[in-house]
Amino acid sequence: LRPPPKWKVCIITIASLWLVVYPVNSNVPAVLHKMGVSNTYGQVVIVSFINVFINTYAMQPLLITIVGHWLAVPRGVHAEAQPWKFLDQGFGTGNVSMLLRTLVMFV
């Protein structure tokens, strides 16, 4: 069984992060401030932990359950030509891939 295309995983991840990060960041800092955590860096650490935890163990599995059939749709023949191959497989491996990943991180 092949993993789903990278572009589909990207869409699911963006949707999941938006559904988690927006409500958490809108509500939790005020609650933390009331609890006595007024240090911004402390709030960032706690809110980040909450976002990652909820996204990893609740929202991603929920979205994958909801749209799992879409993730499993077989690829068409166009997935072997560029730019579709890149969208399907991501950066791949090798020196050029490592350079591209580094550029994406710092740009």
PDB file of C-alpha atoms in Angstrom:
ATOM      1  CA  LEU A   1       0.000   0.000   0.000  1.00  0.00           C
ATOM      2  CA  ARG A   2       1.531   3.314  -1.108  1.00  0.00           C
ATOM      3  CA  PRO A   3       1.376   6.325   1.162  1.00  0.00           C
ATOM      4  CA  PRO A   4      -0.925   9.117  -0.011  1.00  0.00           C
ATOM      5  CA  PRO A   5       0.491  11.865  -2.245  1.00  0.00           C
ATOM      6  CA  LYS A   6       2.353  14.640  -0.445  1.00  0.00           C
ATOM      7  CA  TRP A   7      -0.074  17.297  -1.689  1.00  0.00           C
ATOM      8  CA  LYS A   8      -3.005  15.492  -0.072  1.00  0.00           C
ATOM      9  CA  VAL A   9      -1.094  15.124   3.192  1.00  0.00           C
ATOM     10  CA  CYS A  10      -0.268  18.844   2.996  1.00  0.00           C
ATOM     11  CA  ILE A  11      -3.946  19.775   2.607  1.00  0.00           C
ATOM     12  CA  ILE A  12      -4.965  17.559   5.544  1.00  0.00           C
ATOM     13  CA  THR A  13      -2.163  19.014   7.699  1.00  0.00           C
ATOM     14  CA  ILE A  14      -3.091  22.634   6.866  1.00  0.00           C
ATOM     15  CA  ALA A  15      -6.763  21.978   7.616  1.00  0.00           C
ATOM     16  CA  SER A  16      -5.919  20.188  10.846  1.00  0.00           C
ATOM     17  CA  LEU A  17      -3.557  22.903  12.047  1.00  0.00           C
ATOM     18  CA  TRP A  18      -6.024  25.666  11.219  1.00  0.00           C
ATOM     19  CA  LEU A  19      -8.846  23.883  13.042  1.00  0.00           C
ATOM     20  CA  VAL A  20      -6.654  23.435  16.137  1.00  0.00           C
ATOM     21  CA  VAL A  21      -4.355  26.464  16.258  1.00  0.00           C
ATOM     22  CA  TYR A  22      -6.959  29.162  15.673  1.00  0.00           C
ATOM     23  CA  PRO A  23      -9.297  28.257  18.578  1.00  0.00           C
ATOM     24  CA  VAL A  24      -6.461  27.347  20.953  1.00  0.00           C
ATOM     25  CA  ASN A  25      -4.502  30.544  20.279  1.00  0.00           C
ATOM     26  CA  SER A  26      -7.665  32.626  20.579  1.00  0.00           C
ATOM     27  CA  ASN A  27      -8.697  31.261  23.981  1.00  0.00           C
ATOM     28  CA  VAL A  28      -5.867  29.606  25.913  1.00  0.00           C
ATOM     29  CA  PRO A  29      -3.538  32.617  26.447  1.00  0.00           C
ATOM     30  CA  ALA A  30      -6.293  34.505  28.296  1.00  0.00           C
ATOM     31  CA  VAL A  31      -6.939  31.459  30.484  1.00  0.00           C
ATOM     32  CA  LEU A  32      -3.223  31.061  31.174  1.00  0.00           C
ATOM     33  CA  HIS A  33      -2.973  34.739  32.104  1.00  0.00           C
ATOM     34  CA  LYS A  34      -5.829  34.308  34.595  1.00  0.00           C
ATOM     35  CA  MET A  35      -4.011  31.271  36.017  1.00  0.00           C
ATOM     36  CA  GLY A  36      -0.938  33.406  36.639  1.00  0.00           C
ATOM     37  CA  VAL A  37       1.168  32.490  33.592  1.00  0.00           C
ATOM     38  CA  SER A  38       1.831  36.028  32.392  1.00  0.00           C
ATOM     39  CA  ASN A  39       5.249  35.346  30.841  1.00  0.00           C
ATOM     40  CA  THR A  40       4.817  35.368  27.053  1.00  0.00           C
ATOM     41  CA  TYR A  41       7.500  32.732  26.509  1.00  0.00           C
ATOM     42  CA  GLY A  42       5.856  30.436  29.031  1.00  0.00           C
ATOM     43  CA  GLN A  43       2.521  30.887  27.289  1.00  0.00           C
ATOM     44  CA  VAL A  44       4.086  30.133  23.898  1.00  0.00           C
ATOM     45  CA  VAL A  45       5.566  26.862  25.205  1.00  0.00           C
ATOM     46  CA  ILE A  46       2.298  25.746  26.797  1.00  0.00           C
ATOM     47  CA  VAL A  47       0.120  26.768  23.825  1.00  0.00           C
ATOM     48  CA  SER A  48       2.537  25.074  21.386  1.00  0.00           C
ATOM     49  CA  PHE A  49       2.433  21.867  23.418  1.00  0.00           C
ATOM     50  CA  ILE A  50      -1.385  21.954  23.482  1.00  0.00           C
ATOM     51  CA  ASN A  51      -1.546  22.611  19.709  1.00  0.00           C
ATOM     52  CA  VAL A  52       0.825  19.767  18.838  1.00  0.00           C
ATOM     53  CA  PHE A  53      -0.868  17.337  21.231  1.00  0.00           C
ATOM     54  CA  ILE A  54      -4.421  18.038  19.993  1.00  0.00           C
ATOM     55  CA  ASN A  55      -3.341  18.065  16.360  1.00  0.00           C
ATOM     56  CA  THR A  56      -1.416  14.795  16.634  1.00  0.00           C
ATOM     57  CA  TYR A  57      -3.808  12.746  18.746  1.00  0.00           C
ATOM     58  CA  ALA A  58      -7.227  14.188  17.895  1.00  0.00           C
ATOM     59  CA  MET A  59      -7.578  16.334  14.780  1.00  0.00           C
ATOM     60  CA  GLN A  60      -5.300  14.494  12.316  1.00  0.00           C
ATOM     61  CA  PRO A  61      -6.855  11.083  13.095  1.00  0.00           C
ATOM     62  CA  LEU A  62     -10.342  12.607  12.876  1.00  0.00           C
ATOM     63  CA  LEU A  63      -9.670  14.209   9.479  1.00  0.00           C
ATOM     64  CA  ILE A  64      -8.013  11.043   8.174  1.00  0.00           C
ATOM     65  CA  THR A  65     -11.094   9.072   9.244  1.00  0.00           C
ATOM     66  CA  ILE A  66     -13.387  11.560   7.523  1.00  0.00           C
ATOM     67  CA  VAL A  67     -11.442  11.813   4.240  1.00  0.00           C
ATOM     68  CA  GLY A  68      -9.568   8.507   4.289  1.00  0.00           C
ATOM     69  CA  HIS A  69     -11.297   7.335   1.123  1.00  0.00           C
ATOM     70  CA  TRP A  70      -9.980  10.434  -0.684  1.00  0.00           C
ATOM     71  CA  LEU A  71      -6.433   9.769   0.547  1.00  0.00           C
ATOM     72  CA  ALA A  72      -6.593   6.215  -0.794  1.00  0.00           C
ATOM     73  CA  VAL A  73      -7.722   7.114  -4.335  1.00  0.00           C
ATOM     74  CA  PRO A  74      -5.222   5.577  -6.810  1.00  0.00           C
ATOM     75  CA  ARG A  75      -2.901   7.938  -8.623  1.00  0.00           C
ATOM     76  CA  GLY A  76      -3.399   8.723 -12.269  1.00  0.00           C
ATOM     77  CA  VAL A  77      -0.808   8.251 -14.996  1.00  0.00           C
ATOM     78  CA  HIS A  78       0.087  11.965 -14.884  1.00  0.00           C
ATOM     79  CA  ALA A  79       1.831  11.454 -11.511  1.00  0.00           C
ATOM     80  CA  GLU A  80       5.079  10.482 -13.246  1.00  0.00           C
ATOM     81  CA  ALA A  81       5.591  13.820 -15.072  1.00  0.00           C
ATOM     82  CA  GLN A  82       6.770  17.067 -13.480  1.00  0.00           C
ATOM     83  CA  PRO A  83       5.412  19.041 -11.613  1.00  0.00           C
ATOM     84  CA  TRP A  84       2.946  16.305 -10.623  1.00  0.00           C
ATOM     85  CA  LYS A  85       5.728  13.918  -9.613  1.00  0.00           C
ATOM     86  CA  PHE A  86       7.083  16.515  -7.159  1.00  0.00           C
ATOM     87  CA  LEU A  87       3.589  17.132  -5.734  1.00  0.00           C
ATOM     88  CA  ASP A  88       3.099  13.380  -5.427  1.00  0.00           C
ATOM     89  CA  GLN A  89       6.452  12.377  -3.941  1.00  0.00           C
ATOM     90  CA  GLY A  90       7.875  15.543  -2.378  1.00  0.00           C
ATOM     91  CA  PHE A  91      11.552  16.406  -2.410  1.00  0.00           C
ATOM     92  CA  GLY A  92      12.783  12.822  -2.490  1.00  0.00           C
ATOM     93  CA  THR A  93      16.313  12.000  -1.316  1.00  0.00           C
ATOM     94  CA  GLY A  94      19.799  13.068  -2.321  1.00  0.00           C
ATOM     95  CA  ASN A  95      22.018  16.138  -2.246  1.00  0.00           C
ATOM     96  CA  VAL A  96      19.734  18.360  -4.323  1.00  0.00           C
ATOM     97  CA  SER A  97      16.852  17.413  -2.076  1.00  0.00           C
ATOM     98  CA  MET A  98      18.852  18.346   1.016  1.00  0.00           C
ATOM     99  CA  LEU A  99      19.768  21.711  -0.492  1.00  0.00           C
ATOM    100  CA  LEU A 100      16.132  22.434  -1.369  1.00  0.00           C
ATOM    101  CA  ARG A 101      14.958  21.474   2.115  1.00  0.00           C
ATOM    102  CA  THR A 102      17.557  23.758   3.672  1.00  0.00           C
ATOM    103  CA  LEU A 103      16.500  26.642   1.424  1.00  0.00           C
ATOM    104  CA  VAL A 104      12.833  26.105   2.303  1.00  0.00           C
ATOM    105  CA  MET A 105      13.646  26.181   6.022  1.00  0.00           C
ATOM    106  CA  PHE A 106      15.547  29.464   5.884  1.00  0.00           C
ATOM    107  CA  VAL A 107      13.538  31.380   3.287  1.00  0.00           C
TER     108      VAL A 107
END
